């Protein structure tokens, strides 16, 4: 629990931060809330030569609504997102996920940007950003770009981010019908990473047919996983229980989980099916 | 002797823990908090292999690093130290660092002392160890086969311990029985998991020639003796201090392979040295427990009377580097609370390439309780009997106490049926059963389970746990009271309990009483806290010492007031005559007189007010009789449990709706302490039943080496726990107390199995091993369904 030696930088502006990244490249790691990086460093599983601490960079912590998006600064803490009335009303699945992420201490320090970049296949943010078709804004010394969530996660703990880039914002697509969503998670003990989790966001037309659907799965693959074929299957269909069952079976089929101490691959597939059915039921329930 | 309400505090009164505020506010002093100027820090090189020969160690690079003061290896130690006692069957020499071979992942191979802990870890990384990997011995049953690789070249096999016991003519009893059932039951491997891992610090004073060690241990005196023997250092010049200790649950009892490294380096270097174990080091190398397989045959008559049990125990002892009483504790107590007079057990302790196995809250007895309670439930189901009725039919009846069990154990007292009835009532058992039926109609799989567990406490074993405790009390000349306890404290609240006992006898207010414990320089020799012995031996020792002081105070007053002692009573800081209240002396005056005016003492009294008393565990057999029978524990607390669970049959998740338990630990000194210990104990048992699991893979690699993977229950997993007391005083001690704090942990594995099975009764699922993880519960349902399909076809 004692990290190997490293250099530490505390940039005061984003420009300074991306310049440092440009200089140090792959040998640097960016420190946001430190809830993944610090334990990994203490275990000496991560041995960066240089740590760039973003916590003194201004303007990276905010939650605001803007032309169809909910924009969340990368340095915004999970606890701030959990406490945001905007998130709770406009993107309740993110709020539900925050209620289950880690414990109070983790939520007080951990950030959305850090969690998304960590790309844990069983993390809570992955499924949510996938279900809400989020866009991930990155900055480097060369400029900025946006990466769609579905293209962001490339493998376990691996993203499309270049070594010189830093995530500055996560823009969640504002759901047309915020209440038609659910985030369900099975966890061994409270606050654990998911055995399996399902984030589901629906938009139904007046006849109850599925106008838009977003699904994100945790514990389902070697990365946070978006089952696009299942989304396509559901689009335009009325969500009768046979349709939901069929989609749940498809999820069981397309999932390719990593078996570990949280559960075997077969078990995770099985419960992903169950969780999807339950998430659909919750999303379709008439609320008063 | 009964305990009477007397003076300033009453035994049995609810008193808040005096220690709690300081600890909760973060103002405790644990070993790592002890400030020592110029401290060097230790880092260990630990084996990445479960089983390997050490071919070479190259520490040149580490030694040449600035700020590195010493590197030691096993070969260095062989030259200068005596071996660590207690290797397997005592035939194998074990040293503080591996010599020749490593036998588990995490075994210490070399140690470094450096200016900072960071540097110590960097230097440890720079030590190159060349290993020749050997086949890992992981499965204890395969380890028994002749073809298996062996851990110890010195031994003939991996069977390092055996225990056999049988009553005569057992086979005939089995032949006559109406039913015989055979089961394979097993308890899985756990770690005791204290909040504070192990920690040591040491400082050598060259001018005085004294070595002071701070250790997070449950037994500072024993540690001091071991240090003296291993280091060859005079025990009289050694002082061991266990400051605040953040829990033990068995893991800090007894010795450790590497425990002399810190004092050894302090001696060598003449500088203070410290090492606080990290959680990963702890999970890899601290002792683990519970790992037993039982092959049990049970003979039952048609009316449900259990007439005989035959058990074969295979205990996975890991690297077997120490004494482990888990096997005999299990073997002696499988018959449990039932009147079973025909019993045979053949127990084998197996060395495997895992961390050492040893004491864990409820050692051996938890495994025994799981086995017998699972057996009772399964027999009841297979015979179509009510599990409550089956238990009642077989209970040892209250009139049979003190009861000599088939294995020679002497149970001090008990009212088992009454305890179970009280638990059924607390849980509204019948109502719960009806509610279960109603909920099934709504698609909820609810189960109501029962269990009855017994935890023999306060053990006495030759050279291991002594079997007595000592308490010295001194009323100081200025009027405060110092209590010197031979037994330490790892969070049990002994400071509060001991103060209350003393206050109740001598009439001094609680805030004038101070307890010193955990310091070998100040306290009488003793065997540490374990086996729930404090409430048996330590509290009674304190009671006897305080009672003697009370008698002395009264005698002094009697002489000076010229009234008979029997007329006098202590009240409100005074000793006064009941007949004539004007005849009165303040306690303060008596104390001053006892030290300063000794010509006024009664003729046969010595100066001062200092008394030392012992209490010896009653009824202990130190050696077995000609048939192998013996009693190694002095009191036998027990608990009845009714657990209510809901099982999610699609995911296998178990939700504990209610956990109701009634326990009997004899007279209660302080209900607040007994209750909080019991709650914690139950939660730890829930961890053992569902969440916690030490997992090694086929190569002997520990897969649960961090808290990412070793899951302990959080507050959200803690159910509604309802606790009731039943008091049957032990007839064998002045206070009538029994051990408290362990029965809680024994309950959940059998009680939750019973409840889960009840929830899944329609599938006919049978639980035969812990833990009840969601995946296992789901698998259980699936197998049971397959089984019933096969049976139907």
PDB file of C-alpha atoms in Angstrom, chain A residues 1-4 38-39 41-44, chain B residues 31-32 41-46 104-108 116-122 124 191 193-200 216 251-252 256 258 262 274-288 694 702 704-708 710:
ATOM      1  CA  UNK A   1       0.000   0.000   0.000  1.00  0.00           C
ATOM      2  CA  UNK A   2       2.973   2.239  -0.632  1.00  0.00           C
ATOM      3  CA  UNK A   3       3.264   3.588  -4.182  1.00  0.00           C
ATOM      4  CA  UNK A   4       6.458   3.576  -6.184  1.00  0.00           C
ATOM      5  CA  UNK A  38      -4.641   5.887  -5.817  1.00  0.00           C
ATOM      6  CA  UNK A  39      -5.508   2.306  -4.809  1.00  0.00           C
ATOM      7  CA  UNK A  41      -0.768   3.039  -7.252  1.00  0.00           C
ATOM      8  CA  UNK A  42      -0.703   1.841  -3.665  1.00  0.00           C
ATOM      9  CA  UNK A  43      -0.805  -1.722  -4.927  1.00  0.00           C
ATOM     10  CA  UNK A  44       1.947  -0.781  -7.389  1.00  0.00           C
TER      11      UNK A  44
ATOM     12  CA  UNK B  31       0.863   0.576  17.374  1.00  0.00           C
ATOM     13  CA  UNK B  32       1.268   2.662  14.244  1.00  0.00           C
ATOM     14  CA  UNK B  41      10.447   0.952   8.699  1.00  0.00           C
ATOM     15  CA  UNK B  42      10.277  -2.655   7.633  1.00  0.00           C
ATOM     16  CA  UNK B  43       9.237  -3.971   4.260  1.00  0.00           C
ATOM     17  CA  UNK B  44       8.988  -7.659   3.419  1.00  0.00           C
ATOM     18  CA  UNK B  45       9.791  -9.617   0.296  1.00  0.00           C
ATOM     19  CA  UNK B  46       6.995 -12.171   0.088  1.00  0.00           C
ATOM     20  CA  UNK B 104       2.287 -20.225   0.686  1.00  0.00           C
ATOM     21  CA  UNK B 105       1.795 -17.092  -1.354  1.00  0.00           C
ATOM     22  CA  UNK B 106       2.825 -14.225   0.901  1.00  0.00           C
ATOM     23  CA  UNK B 107       5.314 -16.154   3.030  1.00  0.00           C
ATOM     24  CA  UNK B 108       8.030 -13.718   4.140  1.00  0.00           C
ATOM     25  CA  UNK B 116      10.683   5.255   5.222  1.00  0.00           C
ATOM     26  CA  UNK B 117       8.158   2.576   4.512  1.00  0.00           C
ATOM     27  CA  UNK B 118       8.109   3.676   0.867  1.00  0.00           C
ATOM     28  CA  UNK B 119      11.822   3.164   0.611  1.00  0.00           C
ATOM     29  CA  UNK B 120      11.548  -0.183   2.395  1.00  0.00           C
ATOM     30  CA  UNK B 121       9.051  -1.337  -0.237  1.00  0.00           C
ATOM     31  CA  UNK B 122      11.270  -0.004  -3.063  1.00  0.00           C
ATOM     32  CA  UNK B 124      12.209  -5.065  -1.191  1.00  0.00           C
ATOM     33  CA  UNK B 191     -10.175 -14.679   7.566  1.00  0.00           C
ATOM     34  CA  UNK B 193     -10.739  -9.665   9.622  1.00  0.00           C
ATOM     35  CA  UNK B 194     -10.010  -7.221  12.422  1.00  0.00           C
ATOM     36  CA  UNK B 195     -10.178  -3.528  11.475  1.00  0.00           C
ATOM     37  CA  UNK B 196      -6.511  -3.149  12.371  1.00  0.00           C
ATOM     38  CA  UNK B 197      -4.139  -5.643  10.754  1.00  0.00           C
ATOM     39  CA  UNK B 198      -1.070  -6.786  12.690  1.00  0.00           C
ATOM     40  CA  UNK B 199       1.549  -4.228  13.705  1.00  0.00           C
ATOM     41  CA  UNK B 200       4.804  -4.196  15.653  1.00  0.00           C
ATOM     42  CA  UNK B 216      -1.099  -5.400  18.106  1.00  0.00           C
ATOM     43  CA  UNK B 251      -6.070 -13.658  14.396  1.00  0.00           C
ATOM     44  CA  UNK B 252      -3.888 -11.940  17.012  1.00  0.00           C
ATOM     45  CA  UNK B 256       3.446 -15.584  14.040  1.00  0.00           C
ATOM     46  CA  UNK B 258       7.595 -13.181  11.314  1.00  0.00           C
ATOM     47  CA  UNK B 262      10.851  -5.941  14.136  1.00  0.00           C
ATOM     48  CA  UNK B 274       8.206  -0.359  13.009  1.00  0.00           C
ATOM     49  CA  UNK B 275       6.072  -2.445  10.702  1.00  0.00           C
ATOM     50  CA  UNK B 276       2.336  -2.134  10.219  1.00  0.00           C
ATOM     51  CA  UNK B 277       0.907  -4.840   8.020  1.00  0.00           C
ATOM     52  CA  UNK B 278      -1.023  -3.748   4.956  1.00  0.00           C
ATOM     53  CA  UNK B 279      -4.412  -5.287   4.259  1.00  0.00           C
ATOM     54  CA  UNK B 280      -3.014  -7.285   1.374  1.00  0.00           C
ATOM     55  CA  UNK B 281      -0.223  -8.687   3.528  1.00  0.00           C
ATOM     56  CA  UNK B 282      -2.851  -9.502   6.133  1.00  0.00           C
ATOM     57  CA  UNK B 283      -5.137 -11.334   3.729  1.00  0.00           C
ATOM     58  CA  UNK B 284      -2.187 -13.302   2.389  1.00  0.00           C
ATOM     59  CA  UNK B 285      -0.344 -14.212   5.532  1.00  0.00           C
ATOM     60  CA  UNK B 286      -2.514 -13.792   8.623  1.00  0.00           C
ATOM     61  CA  UNK B 287      -4.114 -16.937   9.940  1.00  0.00           C
ATOM     62  CA  UNK B 288      -7.368 -18.110   8.399  1.00  0.00           C
ATOM     63  CA  UNK B 694     -10.954 -16.881   1.068  1.00  0.00           C
ATOM     64  CA  UNK B 702      -4.936 -16.188  -3.435  1.00  0.00           C
ATOM     65  CA  UNK B 704      -9.195 -12.718  -2.626  1.00  0.00           C
ATOM     66  CA  UNK B 705      -6.114 -10.691  -1.785  1.00  0.00           C
ATOM     67  CA  UNK B 706      -7.854  -7.348  -1.387  1.00  0.00           C
ATOM     68  CA  UNK B 707     -11.160  -5.937  -0.266  1.00  0.00           C
ATOM     69  CA  UNK B 708     -12.175  -5.699  -3.909  1.00  0.00           C
ATOM     70  CA  UNK B 710     -12.906 -10.399  -0.087  1.00  0.00           C
TER      71      UNK B 710
END
